[in-house]
Amino acid sequence: MSRVLITGAGGFIGRVAVRAFLAAGWEVRAAARRIPPDADRQVEWRAVGDIGEQGAWRGIADGVQCVVHLAGRAHVLRETEADPLATFRSTNVEATRRLASEAASAGVRRFIFLSSIGVNGVRTDNAPFRETDMPQPSTPYAISKHEAEQVLRALGESSGLEYVILRAPLVYGANAPGNFARLATWIRRGWPLPFGAVKNRRSLLFVGNLADALRCCAIDPAARNELFLVADREAVSTPDLVRLLARALGCRSHLWPVPVDLLRAAARVTGGRLTLDSLLDSLVVDISCIEQRLKWTPSNSLEEGLRATFPAAR
């Protein structure tokens, strides 16, 4: 039986990935900052503390065939660090470098790294993002993810460690943090939302679809040393997302058609530009590469993913 190491296993995505690999018959070693109180007893848990520290990964990859690296510093809604890029680099770049080196030394066959569609850029206009696009990371988070990708590629070439890089858009599902949770809260409270005039398209990714893509990348020989963009099959406008979320939550949506230019002006004044841009701009992902190379396709539609996210509302 093959054994996989999943980092960030106590997080929103990690917990779903652990269940997916267990269901597929893998032995799972789960690394987390601290072992959760409801830890699955089928899993070998390792508490690693702060992964930015030297020695956090020592011996962690011994006896495993595949590493799925999900741990890292994610988007921060209200940044408090004096030098955010340095903090992101410590956790997302240097910790990835040390883990990949540990994996190579331990004889791990394949290393799967969860990156971000932000490496491609923050918006699409006339064409969707593809694997062949020139990277245009613009935020400290996206810059750190791009640098981690480069570190992994270089180490793979020098050591023979196989790597797979997945770039994902916003991931949603039960207990999702960040902007998705914020939007769901607004809808649940019945607040009127000023997005009725928005005419954008955005790709999202259901966490169950992501976990299945990770599992596929762990076993398919065609994934070796590849980059894939991954998302749900359909993109959605912000007004339609609000309506679908309201339906999944079992409540009504309240959309007002406020002019987009007025919303952008208000965001500049209030300092909420980055959050609002993610609701106003388009960001569409082309997943034809992973569909063709790995014969993988998202098993859950957007509407199915949203229903699974809020099962108690039905």
C-alpha positions as CSV (number, residue, x, y, z in Angstrom):
1,M,0.0,0.0,0.0
2,S,1.3,3.5,-0.9
3,R,1.8,6.1,1.8
4,V,1.2,9.9,1.2
5,L,2.3,12.8,3.4
6,I,-0.2,15.6,3.4
7,T,0.9,18.9,4.9
8,G,-1.6,21.4,6.2
9,A,-3.8,18.4,7.0
10,G,-5.6,20.2,9.8
11,G,-6.8,23.0,7.5
12,F,-9.9,23.4,5.4
13,I,-8.5,21.8,2.3
14,G,-6.2,19.4,4.1
15,R,-9.0,17.6,6.0
16,V,-10.9,16.9,2.7
17,A,-7.7,15.8,1.0
18,V,-6.9,13.3,3.9
19,R,-10.4,11.8,3.5
20,A,-10.0,11.5,-0.3
21,F,-6.7,9.7,-0.1
22,L,-8.0,7.4,2.7
23,A,-11.0,6.5,0.6
24,A,-8.7,5.7,-2.4
25,G,-6.8,3.2,-0.2
26,W,-3.7,5.2,0.7
27,E,-2.0,5.2,4.1
28,V,-1.9,8.8,5.2
29,R,0.7,10.6,7.2
30,A,-0.8,14.0,8.1
31,A,1.3,17.0,9.1
32,A,-0.3,19.9,10.9
33,R,0.9,22.8,13.2
34,R,-0.8,20.9,16.0
35,I,-2.8,17.7,16.0
36,P,-6.5,18.5,16.0
37,P,-8.6,17.2,18.9
38,D,-10.9,15.3,16.5
39,A,-8.0,13.7,14.6
40,D,-8.9,10.6,12.5
41,R,-7.3,7.5,14.1
42,Q,-6.8,5.9,10.7
43,V,-4.2,8.6,10.1
44,E,-0.6,8.9,11.3
45,W,-0.5,12.5,12.6
46,R,2.7,14.6,13.0
47,A,2.7,17.9,14.8
48,V,5.3,20.2,13.1
49,G,4.7,23.5,14.7
50,D,5.8,26.6,12.8
51,I,6.9,25.3,9.3
52,G,9.0,28.5,8.9
53,E,11.4,27.2,11.5
54,Q,14.5,25.2,10.6
55,G,14.0,21.5,11.4
56,A,10.2,21.5,11.2
57,W,10.2,18.8,8.5
58,R,13.1,16.7,9.8
59,G,12.3,13.0,9.1
60,I,8.7,13.8,8.0
61,A,9.0,12.2,4.6
62,D,10.7,9.0,5.6
63,G,8.8,6.0,4.2
64,V,6.3,7.9,2.0
65,Q,6.0,7.7,-1.8
66,C,4.2,11.0,-2.4
67,V,4.0,14.4,-0.7
68,V,1.0,16.7,-1.1
69,H,2.1,20.1,0.1
70,L,-0.9,22.2,1.2
71,A,0.6,24.0,4.2
72,G,1.5,27.7,3.9
73,R,0.5,31.2,4.6
74,A,-2.7,32.1,2.8
75,H,-4.3,35.4,1.9
76,V,-4.7,37.7,4.8
77,L,-7.8,40.0,4.7
78,R,-6.2,42.6,7.0
79,E,-2.4,42.4,6.8
80,T,-0.5,43.4,10.0
81,E,3.0,42.4,9.0
82,A,5.5,45.2,8.4
83,D,7.0,43.3,5.5
84,P,4.4,40.9,4.2
85,L,6.5,39.6,1.3
86,A,9.3,38.5,3.7
87,T,6.7,36.7,5.9
88,F,5.2,35.0,2.9
89,R,8.6,33.9,1.6
90,S,9.6,32.4,4.9
91,T,6.5,30.2,5.0
92,N,5.7,29.6,1.4
93,V,9.1,29.6,-0.3
94,E,11.7,28.5,2.2
95,A,9.5,26.0,4.0
96,T,8.7,24.5,0.6
97,R,12.4,24.3,-0.3
98,R,13.2,22.5,2.9
99,L,10.3,20.1,2.6
100,A,11.2,19.3,-1.0
101,S,14.8,18.7,-0.1
102,E,13.7,16.4,2.8
103,A,11.5,14.5,0.3
104,A,14.2,14.1,-2.2
105,S,16.7,12.8,0.4
106,A,14.1,10.4,1.7
107,G,13.5,8.9,-1.8
108,V,10.0,10.3,-2.3
109,R,8.8,9.6,-5.8
110,R,6.4,12.6,-6.4
111,F,5.8,16.0,-4.8
112,I,2.5,17.8,-5.4
113,F,2.4,21.5,-4.7
114,L,-0.8,23.5,-4.4
115,S,-0.1,27.0,-5.9
116,S,-2.4,29.8,-6.8
117,I,-4.0,31.1,-9.9
118,G,-2.7,34.5,-8.7
119,V,0.6,33.5,-10.2
120,N,-1.1,34.0,-13.6
121,G,-2.5,37.4,-12.6
122,V,-5.5,39.0,-10.9
123,R,-7.9,39.2,-13.7
124,T,-8.8,38.0,-17.2
125,D,-10.2,40.2,-19.9
126,N,-10.5,38.6,-23.4
127,A,-9.1,35.1,-22.8
128,P,-9.0,32.7,-19.9
129,F,-5.9,31.9,-18.0
130,R,-3.8,28.9,-19.3
131,E,-0.7,27.1,-18.3
132,T,1.3,28.7,-21.1
133,D,0.6,32.3,-19.9
134,M,3.5,34.4,-18.8
135,P,3.3,34.5,-14.9
136,Q,2.2,37.9,-13.6
137,P,2.0,37.6,-9.8
138,S,1.3,41.0,-8.2
139,T,0.5,40.4,-4.6
140,P,3.0,39.2,-1.9
141,Y,1.1,35.9,-1.6
142,A,1.2,35.2,-5.4
143,I,4.8,36.2,-5.7
144,S,5.7,33.8,-2.9
145,K,3.8,31.0,-4.6
146,H,5.5,31.7,-8.0
147,E,8.9,31.6,-6.3
148,A,8.0,28.3,-4.5
149,E,7.1,26.8,-7.9
150,Q,10.5,27.9,-9.3
151,V,12.3,26.4,-6.3
152,L,10.5,23.1,-6.7
153,R,11.2,22.9,-10.4
154,A,14.9,23.5,-9.9
155,L,15.2,20.9,-7.1
156,G,13.2,18.4,-9.2
157,E,15.6,18.8,-12.1
158,S,18.7,18.5,-9.8
159,S,17.5,15.6,-7.7
160,G,15.1,13.6,-9.9
161,L,12.2,14.3,-7.6
162,E,9.0,14.3,-9.7
163,Y,6.8,17.3,-9.1
164,V,3.3,18.4,-10.0
165,I,2.1,22.0,-9.6
166,L,-1.6,22.8,-9.4
167,R,-2.8,26.5,-9.6
168,A,-6.2,27.0,-8.1
169,P,-8.6,29.9,-7.9
170,L,-10.7,30.6,-4.8
171,V,-11.5,27.2,-3.2
172,Y,-14.9,26.9,-1.5
173,G,-16.6,24.3,0.7
174,A,-17.7,23.6,4.2
175,N,-15.8,25.9,6.6
176,A,-14.0,27.8,3.8
177,P,-12.3,30.9,5.2
178,G,-11.8,34.3,3.7
179,N,-13.9,36.1,1.1
180,F,-16.2,33.1,0.5
181,A,-17.2,32.9,4.1
182,R,-17.7,36.6,4.2
183,L,-20.0,36.6,1.2
184,A,-22.0,33.7,2.6
185,T,-22.4,35.6,5.9
186,W,-23.7,38.7,4.1
187,I,-26.3,36.6,2.3
188,R,-27.4,34.6,5.3
189,R,-28.0,37.9,7.2
190,G,-30.2,39.2,4.4
191,W,-28.1,42.2,3.7
192,P,-28.7,44.0,0.3
193,L,-25.7,43.5,-1.9
194,P,-24.7,46.1,-4.5
195,F,-23.6,43.6,-7.2
196,G,-26.7,43.5,-9.4
197,A,-25.1,45.4,-12.3
198,V,-21.8,43.3,-12.3
199,K,-21.3,41.5,-15.5
200,N,-18.1,39.4,-14.8
201,R,-17.2,35.7,-15.0
202,R,-15.2,34.0,-12.3
203,S,-13.9,30.5,-11.9
204,L,-14.1,28.8,-8.5
205,L,-13.1,25.4,-7.2
206,F,-15.1,23.1,-4.9
207,V,-12.8,21.6,-2.3
208,G,-14.0,18.1,-3.2
209,N,-13.0,18.6,-6.8
210,L,-9.6,19.8,-5.7
211,A,-9.0,16.8,-3.5
212,D,-9.9,14.5,-6.4
213,A,-7.5,16.3,-8.7
214,L,-4.7,16.0,-6.1
215,R,-5.4,12.2,-5.9
216,C,-5.3,11.9,-9.6
217,C,-2.0,13.8,-9.8
218,A,-0.5,11.4,-7.3
219,I,-1.0,8.3,-9.4
220,D,-1.1,9.3,-13.1
221,P,2.3,9.0,-14.8
222,A,1.3,11.8,-17.2
223,A,1.3,14.3,-14.4
224,R,5.1,14.0,-13.9
225,N,6.8,17.4,-13.8
226,E,3.7,19.2,-15.1
227,L,1.8,22.4,-14.2
228,F,-2.0,22.3,-14.3
229,L,-4.7,24.9,-13.8
230,V,-7.6,23.4,-12.0
231,A,-11.2,24.8,-11.4
232,D,-14.8,23.8,-11.6
233,R,-16.0,23.4,-15.1
234,E,-18.3,26.5,-15.2
235,A,-17.5,30.1,-14.4
236,V,-20.1,32.3,-12.8
237,S,-21.0,36.0,-12.5
238,T,-21.0,37.5,-9.0
239,P,-24.8,38.1,-9.2
240,D,-25.4,34.5,-10.2
241,L,-23.1,33.3,-7.4
242,V,-25.1,35.3,-4.9
243,R,-28.3,33.7,-6.2
244,L,-26.8,30.2,-6.1
245,L,-25.4,30.8,-2.6
246,A,-28.8,32.0,-1.4
247,R,-30.5,28.9,-2.8
248,A,-27.9,26.6,-1.1
249,L,-28.4,28.5,2.2
250,G,-32.2,28.3,1.9
251,C,-32.7,32.1,1.9
252,R,-33.4,34.9,-0.5
253,S,-30.8,37.1,-2.2
254,H,-31.1,40.8,-2.3
255,L,-29.2,42.4,-5.2
256,W,-29.1,46.1,-6.0
257,P,-27.8,47.3,-9.4
258,V,-25.2,49.8,-8.2
259,P,-22.9,51.1,-11.0
260,V,-19.6,49.3,-11.0
261,D,-17.6,52.5,-11.3
262,L,-19.3,53.8,-8.1
263,L,-18.4,50.6,-6.3
264,R,-14.8,50.9,-7.3
265,A,-14.6,54.5,-6.2
266,A,-16.1,53.6,-2.8
267,A,-13.6,50.7,-2.4
268,R,-10.7,53.1,-3.1
269,V,-11.9,55.4,-0.3
270,T,-12.6,52.6,2.2
271,G,-9.4,50.6,1.5
272,G,-11.4,47.5,0.4
273,R,-10.2,47.5,-3.2
274,L,-8.6,44.0,-3.3
275,T,-11.6,42.3,-1.8
276,L,-14.0,44.2,-4.0
277,D,-12.0,43.5,-7.2
278,S,-12.4,39.8,-6.6
279,L,-16.2,40.4,-6.8
280,L,-16.2,42.8,-9.8
281,D,-13.4,41.6,-12.1
282,S,-13.4,38.5,-14.3
283,L,-11.0,35.6,-13.6
284,V,-11.7,32.6,-15.8
285,V,-9.5,29.4,-15.8
286,D,-9.1,27.1,-18.8
287,I,-8.9,23.5,-17.4
288,S,-8.6,21.8,-20.8
289,C,-5.0,20.8,-20.2
290,I,-5.6,18.7,-17.1
291,E,-8.8,17.3,-18.7
292,Q,-6.9,16.2,-21.8
293,R,-3.6,15.0,-20.2
294,L,-5.0,13.3,-17.1
295,K,-8.5,12.6,-18.3
296,W,-9.6,14.3,-15.1
297,T,-12.8,16.3,-14.9
298,P,-14.6,17.9,-11.9
299,S,-17.1,15.5,-10.6
300,N,-19.2,18.2,-8.9
301,S,-20.8,21.1,-10.6
302,L,-20.8,24.5,-9.0
303,E,-24.4,24.1,-7.8
304,E,-23.6,20.6,-6.4
305,G,-20.5,22.0,-4.7
306,L,-22.5,24.8,-3.0
307,R,-25.2,22.3,-1.9
308,A,-22.5,20.1,-0.3
309,T,-21.1,23.2,1.4
310,F,-24.3,24.0,3.2
311,P,-26.0,20.6,3.8
312,A,-27.8,21.7,6.9
313,A,-29.7,24.4,5.0
314,R,-31.6,21.9,3.0
